[in-house]
Amino acid sequence: MTINPSGWRPSSPANEQGQMETVTGNRALMLEEPLLFEIGSTGQTGVDFEDAPKCEARIGKLERSRPIGLPGLSEPETVRHYTRLSRQNYAIDLGLFPLGSCTMKHNPRLNEKVARLPGFADVHPLQPQETVQGALEVINELAFWLLELTGMQGVAMSPKAGAHGELCGLLCIRAALEARGDRREVVLVPESAHGTNPATAAFAGYRVENIPANAAGRVDLEALQARLGPDVAAVMITNPNTCGLFEPDMKAISDAVHAAGAFVYCDGANFNAIVGKVRPGDLGVDAMHINLHKTFSTPHGGGGPGSGPVVLSEALAPYGPLPFVARMADGSYKLVEEENAGEEHPHAFGRMVAFHGQMGMFTRALAYILSHGADGLKQVAEDAVLNANYILRSLEDVLEAPFAKSGPCMHEAIFSDRGFAGDVNTLDLAKALIDEGFHPMTMYFPLVVHGAMLVEPTETESKASLDQFIMAVRSIAQRARAGDQSLKSAPVYAPRRRLDETLAARKPVLTYKEQDHAEAAE
């Protein structure tokens, strides 16, 4: 095969599915987009620069010895490339995003407008504190409502994400134990907890031991009680758990852990299922992080921005990190950020971050809380649970629902591919959903369920959108049971076909080589 002057590869008249192909590779408005290296040339540029003057190198042996090899593109080529790629992204503004335990829900535009207000959008962390009094008040106000909603005594606002919050909570627990001269080495993590929990405990220097789940998908209380002892520092529990189920023994768990001299860490990632309905502090929780994107609808994904405030019980509040906002007697606000804070916070374990946190996330979350009010936040939880149970009961006759007999689920419904249809499995169903225009649900997690499919519709989806998703899944199930082997090669209509994902993960090709491209084109 040869390549035409524009760089496009002519295609055969039809592919293996019998669909007509085009010379350009485009299919109507679904545009094929080559790599930047295939579009551009190292010999051209869209910007004119004068030749750099010769000067003495100041980076020693790190000076570049050969051209960097970046492709040169004109401005229109660059803009079109990234615009075309963006059209291939799936986003919550396009449709239902059913990832389980990720809570991909609509971000209200009111929140976005507030976050862009002058004084919030352009605030700088090194400004004098007297010039950012409004921003500090927002942080303090949000902290107040997080404490009100959780029934806790203190809150650390600086952690940047859920896992960062987990680390903050464990460091508070360690500081509290060290303050009483108690060296404990073990953190217990139930099988139904989020996967970051054991990783965070190990990172914090603890030895991790698992606690099994019972047949109903909850923590085995007897196994937990049997393992508690003087070496256990904490239990990290997710509630509602990763099977989408509420832990009815939560208070008994907390009482047993406290009686053993340990602390209860709760992963609050699924707080949106109980917000306004249950206060974790009333259940005996000592520390809990709150993912603001999951419950209070700040943006999610792309590696940031994030925010994971950690609420603390009376026992742990004195050990929370710096910095924190304090309201002074004259009504002004002060950011306490020195490690030698003296009597203001003498037992702080230190700092989590250089500065305080993500201002844009704080403004969005507070706008969400205030615009919903107490009744609205209760409805958030009620609608999240209603939507998940609607999914569960609408699909339990075509997908195995291992915990359906245990009663209602909470914010997410879990299914298994066990006995689904012949050799069609979770991966095949997920890939077929792409052809139907849906982002797949969370797959193969949690590990306690065979071929797990975890679906979280969230409270922001309408019945109509859920019905369309249900229809798609049921249609795929019917095709599978009719022996439709095309499911094994789905997706068909996506810009890229099914990859060898194992090979791609173990041996990724991360470097572009022009000679490889030329050889492939011959």
XYZ file of C-alpha atoms in Angstrom:
522
model
C 0.000 0.000 0.000
C 1.128 3.537 -0.695
C 0.222 6.727 1.099
C -1.282 9.601 -0.808
C 0.259 13.079 -0.466
C -2.169 14.196 2.244
C -1.130 11.354 4.524
C -4.487 9.478 4.450
C -4.537 5.736 3.914
C -7.033 4.508 1.296
C -9.264 1.747 2.643
C -10.801 -1.336 1.090
C -14.393 -1.022 -0.188
C -15.837 -3.001 2.725
C -14.674 -4.276 6.070
C -15.205 -7.717 7.561
C -18.658 -6.723 8.812
C -19.739 -5.871 5.281
C -19.892 -2.158 5.993
C -18.784 0.192 3.243
C -15.509 1.952 3.950
C -14.396 5.323 2.595
C -11.170 6.380 0.932
C -10.397 8.866 3.718
C -11.241 6.530 6.579
C -13.913 9.033 7.703
C -17.484 7.880 8.238
C -19.706 10.931 7.815
C -19.004 13.198 10.800
C -16.969 10.532 12.593
C -13.602 11.738 11.383
C -10.521 9.540 11.311
C -7.593 11.310 12.938
C -3.962 10.264 12.468
C -1.208 10.961 14.977
C 0.301 14.439 15.083
C 3.495 12.900 13.742
C 1.622 11.576 10.712
C 0.076 14.996 9.996
C 3.022 17.291 10.617
C 6.598 17.478 9.500
C 9.704 18.302 11.497
C 10.721 20.669 8.707
C 7.848 23.129 9.118
C 6.195 25.191 11.797
C 3.075 27.277 12.189
C 4.920 30.008 14.099
C 7.878 32.062 12.936
C 10.694 32.478 15.444
C 13.954 34.258 14.977
C 16.996 32.048 15.267
C 18.020 31.771 18.896
C 21.295 33.573 19.664
C 24.225 31.387 20.558
C 24.963 31.425 24.261
C 26.780 29.340 26.806
C 24.827 26.298 28.020
C 23.884 26.374 31.695
C 22.571 22.831 32.130
C 25.849 20.933 32.010
C 25.692 17.435 30.534
C 21.922 17.630 30.143
C 22.154 19.713 26.970
C 20.227 18.183 24.074
C 22.483 16.359 21.613
C 19.988 15.890 18.770
C 16.804 17.530 17.464
C 13.733 16.995 19.628
C 11.773 15.571 16.685
C 8.433 17.218 17.327
C 6.144 17.536 14.287
C 5.524 20.972 12.853
C 1.928 21.948 12.169
C 0.084 25.019 11.077
C -2.403 26.596 13.468
C -5.479 25.205 11.615
C -3.946 21.711 11.613
C -3.311 21.884 15.334
C -6.792 23.179 16.196
C -8.502 20.618 13.969
C -6.454 17.739 15.372
C -7.452 18.339 18.974
C -11.030 19.237 18.081
C -11.419 15.970 16.180
C -9.969 14.019 19.077
C -12.321 15.757 21.511
C -15.283 14.572 19.433
C -14.241 10.998 20.184
C -14.387 11.511 23.964
C -17.381 10.363 25.947
C -18.542 12.772 28.627
C -21.346 13.227 31.135
C -22.646 16.083 28.967
C -23.275 13.545 26.180
C -25.126 10.836 28.043
C -25.425 8.393 30.931
C -22.054 7.505 32.458
C -22.812 4.330 34.444
C -19.430 3.780 36.130
C -19.909 2.164 39.523
C -18.231 3.728 42.568
C -17.139 6.674 40.441
C -20.348 8.728 40.569
C -20.143 10.437 37.189
C -23.087 12.794 37.401
C -24.204 16.097 35.937
C -22.295 19.176 37.146
C -24.880 21.990 37.567
C -23.992 25.058 35.538
C -24.909 27.276 38.490
C -21.881 25.847 40.292
C -19.679 26.548 37.288
C -20.824 30.168 37.149
C -20.079 30.708 40.847
C -16.622 29.165 40.499
C -15.804 31.640 37.746
C -16.662 34.743 39.770
C -13.782 37.205 40.213
C -12.122 36.679 43.574
C -12.634 32.933 43.362
C -11.430 32.070 39.862
C -8.340 34.295 40.060
C -7.395 33.906 43.729
C -3.696 33.199 44.303
C -2.339 31.116 47.208
C 0.364 33.686 47.995
C -1.982 36.662 48.299
C -2.011 38.464 51.666
C -4.764 36.980 53.809
C -6.557 40.311 54.174
C -7.148 40.281 50.399
C -8.777 36.819 50.333
C -11.236 37.088 53.205
C -14.144 36.051 50.975
C -12.346 32.904 49.821
C -11.466 31.968 53.400
C -15.080 32.493 54.410
C -16.213 30.114 51.647
C -13.810 27.439 52.933
C -15.051 27.973 56.485
C -18.705 27.880 55.417
C -18.233 24.685 53.426
C -16.395 23.129 56.384
C -19.352 24.004 58.624
C -21.853 22.253 56.362
C -19.657 19.173 55.935
C -19.548 18.862 59.733
C -23.302 19.450 59.954
C -24.045 16.747 57.368
C -21.697 14.164 58.895
C -22.123 14.800 62.611
C -18.364 15.092 63.126
C -16.256 17.512 65.192
C -13.412 18.629 62.909
C -12.537 18.727 59.239
C -9.352 18.922 57.192
C -10.079 20.771 53.947
C -6.669 20.510 52.298
C -6.552 16.884 50.969
C -6.787 16.930 47.184
C -8.591 13.654 46.477
C -10.116 10.540 48.001
C -6.907 8.545 48.380
C -5.168 11.688 49.671
C -7.953 11.987 52.225
C -7.502 8.363 53.245
C -3.835 9.064 53.931
C -4.790 12.150 55.943
C -7.193 10.131 58.091
C -4.637 7.402 58.752
C -1.993 9.966 59.686
C -4.459 11.466 62.182
C -5.011 7.985 63.611
C -1.273 7.370 63.838
C -0.748 10.716 65.583
C -3.493 9.923 68.107
C -2.003 6.502 68.836
C 1.519 7.911 69.210
C 0.217 10.604 71.572
C -0.872 7.869 73.979
C 2.286 5.829 73.418
C 0.474 3.063 71.567
C 2.355 1.413 68.698
C -0.037 -0.591 66.562
C 0.900 -2.106 63.219
C -2.213 -3.562 61.567
C -5.078 -2.044 59.587
C -8.042 -4.300 58.830
C -9.746 -3.848 55.449
C -12.953 -5.714 54.503
C -13.208 -7.333 51.087
C -16.071 -4.979 50.210
C -13.940 -1.834 50.707
C -12.600 0.356 47.931
C -9.333 -0.795 46.389
C -7.441 2.312 47.449
C -8.004 1.516 51.147
C -5.414 -1.274 51.509
C -2.996 0.597 49.251
C -3.223 3.707 51.425
C -2.779 1.711 54.635
C 0.320 0.039 53.220
C 1.672 3.398 52.064
C 1.188 4.730 55.584
C 3.386 1.922 56.882
C 0.749 -0.439 58.231
C 0.401 -4.161 57.623
C -2.917 -4.870 55.901
C -5.150 -7.814 56.710
C -8.418 -8.625 54.954
C -11.753 -9.251 56.606
C -14.084 -11.505 54.573
C -17.558 -10.631 53.407
C -20.557 -12.714 54.326
C -23.012 -14.248 51.888
C -25.076 -11.051 51.875
C -22.108 -8.966 50.660
C -21.529 -7.222 53.996
C -18.684 -7.306 56.513
C -18.484 -10.571 58.441
C -18.943 -9.100 61.923
C -17.874 -12.256 63.758
C -14.656 -12.520 61.712
C -13.894 -8.859 62.417
C -14.497 -9.206 66.154
C -12.321 -12.308 66.280
C -9.389 -10.486 64.669
C -9.465 -7.321 66.779
C -6.612 -7.028 69.237
C -3.897 -4.778 70.676
C -1.990 -4.712 67.362
C -4.926 -3.305 65.314
C -4.726 0.448 64.715
C -7.842 0.890 62.595
C -10.503 -0.650 60.438
C -11.025 0.926 57.009
C -14.593 0.315 55.961
C -16.566 1.583 52.972
C -20.204 2.328 53.728
C -22.278 2.015 51.627
C -19.813 -0.596 50.440
C -18.461 -1.396 46.993
C -21.190 -3.970 46.415
C -23.647 -1.077 46.624
C -24.956 -2.229 50.000
C -25.382 -0.466 53.332
C -23.607 -2.025 56.303
C -26.416 -2.578 58.851
C -23.893 -3.609 61.525
C -21.936 -0.371 61.250
C -22.629 0.760 64.832
C -21.751 -2.684 66.201
C -18.545 -2.635 64.157
C -17.590 0.778 65.531
C -18.337 -0.263 69.112
C -16.196 -3.391 68.792
C -13.311 -1.475 67.201
C -13.383 1.235 69.874
C -13.527 -1.375 72.652
C -10.312 -2.814 71.225
C -8.629 0.612 71.398
C -8.616 1.134 67.622
C -10.221 3.698 65.311
C -12.821 3.496 62.537
C -11.952 4.969 59.155
C -14.891 5.188 56.752
C -14.388 5.626 53.029
C -16.963 8.306 52.245
C -16.813 7.930 48.481
C -20.414 6.707 48.468
C -21.760 9.407 50.775
C -24.166 10.550 48.047
C -26.305 7.496 48.847
C -26.917 8.608 52.433
C -26.331 12.390 52.456
C -29.048 14.155 54.432
C -30.352 10.786 55.667
C -27.564 9.339 57.852
C -24.757 11.045 59.772
C -21.599 8.871 59.870
C -20.608 10.420 63.193
C -23.710 8.861 64.745
C -22.453 5.458 63.586
C -19.159 5.768 65.461
C -16.944 6.792 62.550
C -13.690 8.532 63.563
C -12.478 9.729 60.170
C -14.063 9.870 56.725
C -13.039 11.490 53.495
C -15.665 13.064 51.269
C -15.037 13.114 47.520
C -16.571 16.451 46.561
C -17.032 15.296 42.955
C -19.066 12.276 43.999
C -21.502 13.778 46.464
C -21.386 17.514 45.812
C -20.982 17.451 42.041
C -17.655 19.097 41.349
C -15.945 18.013 38.089
C -14.444 14.533 38.002
C -11.752 12.934 35.891
C -8.710 13.879 33.887
C -6.421 13.631 36.898
C -7.921 16.669 38.598
C -8.852 19.045 39.893
C -9.949 17.190 42.997
C -10.817 17.703 46.609
C -11.215 15.182 49.411
C -11.957 16.878 52.746
C -11.652 14.624 55.789
C -14.110 14.919 58.676
C -12.822 13.864 62.098
C -14.367 12.724 65.363
C -13.752 14.460 68.674
C -10.972 11.951 69.396
C -9.089 12.744 66.177
C -9.902 16.417 65.551
C -6.900 17.718 67.582
C -4.519 15.837 65.287
C -5.836 17.181 61.965
C -3.324 18.734 59.558
C -2.422 22.305 58.772
C -3.432 24.623 57.250
C -6.955 25.336 58.452
C -9.241 28.370 58.488
C -10.039 29.987 61.835
C -12.724 32.617 62.431
C -11.402 35.366 64.675
C -13.274 37.299 67.395
C -13.609 40.373 65.170
C -15.307 38.356 62.421
C -12.265 38.122 60.143
C -10.732 34.856 58.936
C -7.212 33.574 59.391
C -5.419 30.728 57.645
C -3.399 28.929 60.300
C -0.525 27.397 58.390
C 2.570 27.396 60.575
C 3.681 24.073 62.001
C 4.556 25.783 65.276
C 0.975 26.979 65.662
C 1.350 26.819 69.428
C -1.877 26.700 71.360
C -4.050 27.076 68.240
C -3.452 23.520 67.078
C -0.519 22.045 69.014
C -1.096 18.394 68.102
C -1.343 18.732 64.282
C 0.553 15.929 62.565
C 1.902 18.376 59.948
C 0.882 19.372 56.439
C -0.660 17.419 53.590
C 0.019 20.000 50.866
C 1.966 23.203 50.302
C -1.198 25.309 50.077
C -4.771 24.824 51.179
C -6.746 23.120 48.433
C -8.785 23.560 45.282
C -10.713 26.838 45.500
C -12.820 26.010 42.472
C -13.964 22.778 44.101
C -14.876 24.540 47.339
C -17.034 27.143 45.588
C -18.795 24.533 43.472
C -19.517 22.246 46.418
C -20.847 25.059 48.594
C -23.048 26.329 45.746
C -24.408 22.778 45.351
C -25.190 22.457 49.072
C -26.833 25.872 49.398
C -28.866 25.568 46.196
C -30.235 22.155 47.235
C -30.914 22.902 50.881
C -31.714 20.236 53.460
C -34.704 18.812 51.579
C -32.829 18.801 48.275
C -29.855 16.915 49.681
C -32.169 14.275 51.121
C -33.718 13.919 47.675
C -30.227 13.451 46.205
C -29.803 10.331 48.316
C -33.352 9.107 47.701
C -33.116 9.523 43.919
C -29.672 7.909 43.749
C -31.018 4.862 45.583
C -34.249 4.814 43.564
C -32.424 4.910 40.226
C -30.015 2.148 41.221
C -32.819 -0.123 42.379
C -34.715 0.558 39.148
C -31.673 -0.652 37.209
C -31.292 -3.672 39.507
C -34.871 -4.856 39.215
C -35.074 -4.140 35.475
C -32.065 -6.312 34.644
C -32.035 -9.042 37.288
C -33.869 -11.431 34.925
C -31.170 -11.173 32.210
C -28.050 -10.687 34.382
C -27.222 -12.481 37.594
C -27.602 -10.073 40.532
C -25.764 -11.887 43.336
C -27.117 -9.767 46.205
C -30.601 -9.011 44.875
C -32.187 -11.282 47.491
C -30.410 -9.383 50.266
C -32.831 -6.518 49.812
C -32.574 -3.140 48.077
C -29.199 -1.845 46.951
C -28.050 1.674 47.676
C -26.550 3.955 45.013
C -25.293 1.257 42.646
C -26.351 -2.147 41.384
C -23.943 -5.039 40.908
C -24.283 -7.844 38.366
C -22.261 -10.902 37.418
C -21.615 -12.566 34.055
C -21.984 -16.004 35.637
C -24.280 -18.083 33.446
C -24.890 -15.126 31.121
C -24.828 -16.751 27.679
C -22.312 -19.274 26.382
C -18.835 -17.772 26.183
C -20.085 -14.167 26.152
C -18.638 -12.425 29.190
C -18.495 -9.071 30.954
C -15.922 -7.659 28.544
C -18.058 -8.546 25.508
C -21.146 -6.920 26.996
C -19.196 -3.786 27.860
C -17.731 -3.498 24.365
C -21.169 -3.994 22.815
C -22.473 -1.118 24.955
C -19.976 1.162 23.178
C -21.696 0.367 19.878
C -24.980 1.352 21.508
C -23.531 4.748 22.435
C -22.909 4.123 26.140
C -19.758 4.254 28.177
C -19.426 0.814 29.809
C -20.057 0.299 33.495
C -17.234 -0.574 35.901
C -16.016 -4.060 35.015
C -14.493 -6.865 37.113
C -14.724 -4.868 40.332
C -15.284 -5.597 43.153
C -13.349 -8.839 43.023
C -15.776 -10.628 45.340
C -18.197 -10.964 42.394
C -17.370 -13.109 39.349
C -17.222 -11.001 36.181
C -18.579 -8.041 38.100
C -20.522 -5.261 36.377
C -21.056 -2.319 38.718
C -23.643 0.200 37.532
C -24.182 3.571 39.216
C -26.855 5.597 37.420
C -26.631 8.524 39.936
C -29.499 10.760 40.977
C -29.214 13.110 37.999
C -30.476 10.656 35.368
C -34.088 10.689 34.200
C -36.237 7.592 33.871
C -36.080 8.014 30.089
C -32.280 7.809 30.024
C -32.320 4.784 32.348
C -34.902 3.067 30.149
C -32.684 3.542 27.111
C -29.708 2.018 28.949
C -31.838 -0.890 30.170
C -33.113 -1.482 26.638
C -29.551 -1.600 25.309
C -28.399 -4.122 27.916
C -31.441 -6.325 27.374
C -30.909 -6.226 23.614
C -27.289 -7.327 24.025
C -28.430 -10.132 26.340
C -30.938 -11.319 23.731
C -28.271 -11.316 21.027
C -25.903 -13.268 23.275
C -28.480 -15.932 24.040
C -29.298 -16.201 20.345
C -25.648 -17.101 19.705
C -24.624 -13.825 18.053
C -20.841 -14.241 17.817
C -20.360 -10.678 16.551
C -20.428 -9.648 20.221
C -16.962 -11.184 20.579
C -15.570 -8.569 18.166
C -17.504 -5.516 19.390
C -17.251 -2.567 19.203
C -17.841 -2.291 15.472
C -18.840 1.357 15.147
C -16.246 2.948 17.432
C -13.287 4.870 15.959
C -11.052 2.006 17.119
C -11.867 -1.674 17.201
C -11.217 -4.003 20.126
C -7.602 -4.009 21.203
C -5.458 -6.696 22.735
C -5.719 -4.942 26.073
C -3.389 -7.324 27.906
C -0.624 -6.758 25.360
C -1.292 -3.017 25.321
C -0.948 -2.865 29.114
C 2.162 -5.045 29.338
C 3.995 -3.862 26.230
C 2.713 -0.387 25.362
C 4.261 1.374 22.382
C 4.896 4.846 23.768
C 7.474 6.176 21.330
C 6.770 7.181 17.738
C 9.472 6.287 15.228
C 9.242 7.726 11.760
C 10.935 4.742 10.162
C 8.342 2.381 11.670
C 5.598 4.502 10.123
C 7.297 4.425 6.727
C 7.773 0.653 6.861
C 4.141 0.093 7.830
C 2.990 2.203 4.878
C 4.879 0.200 2.264
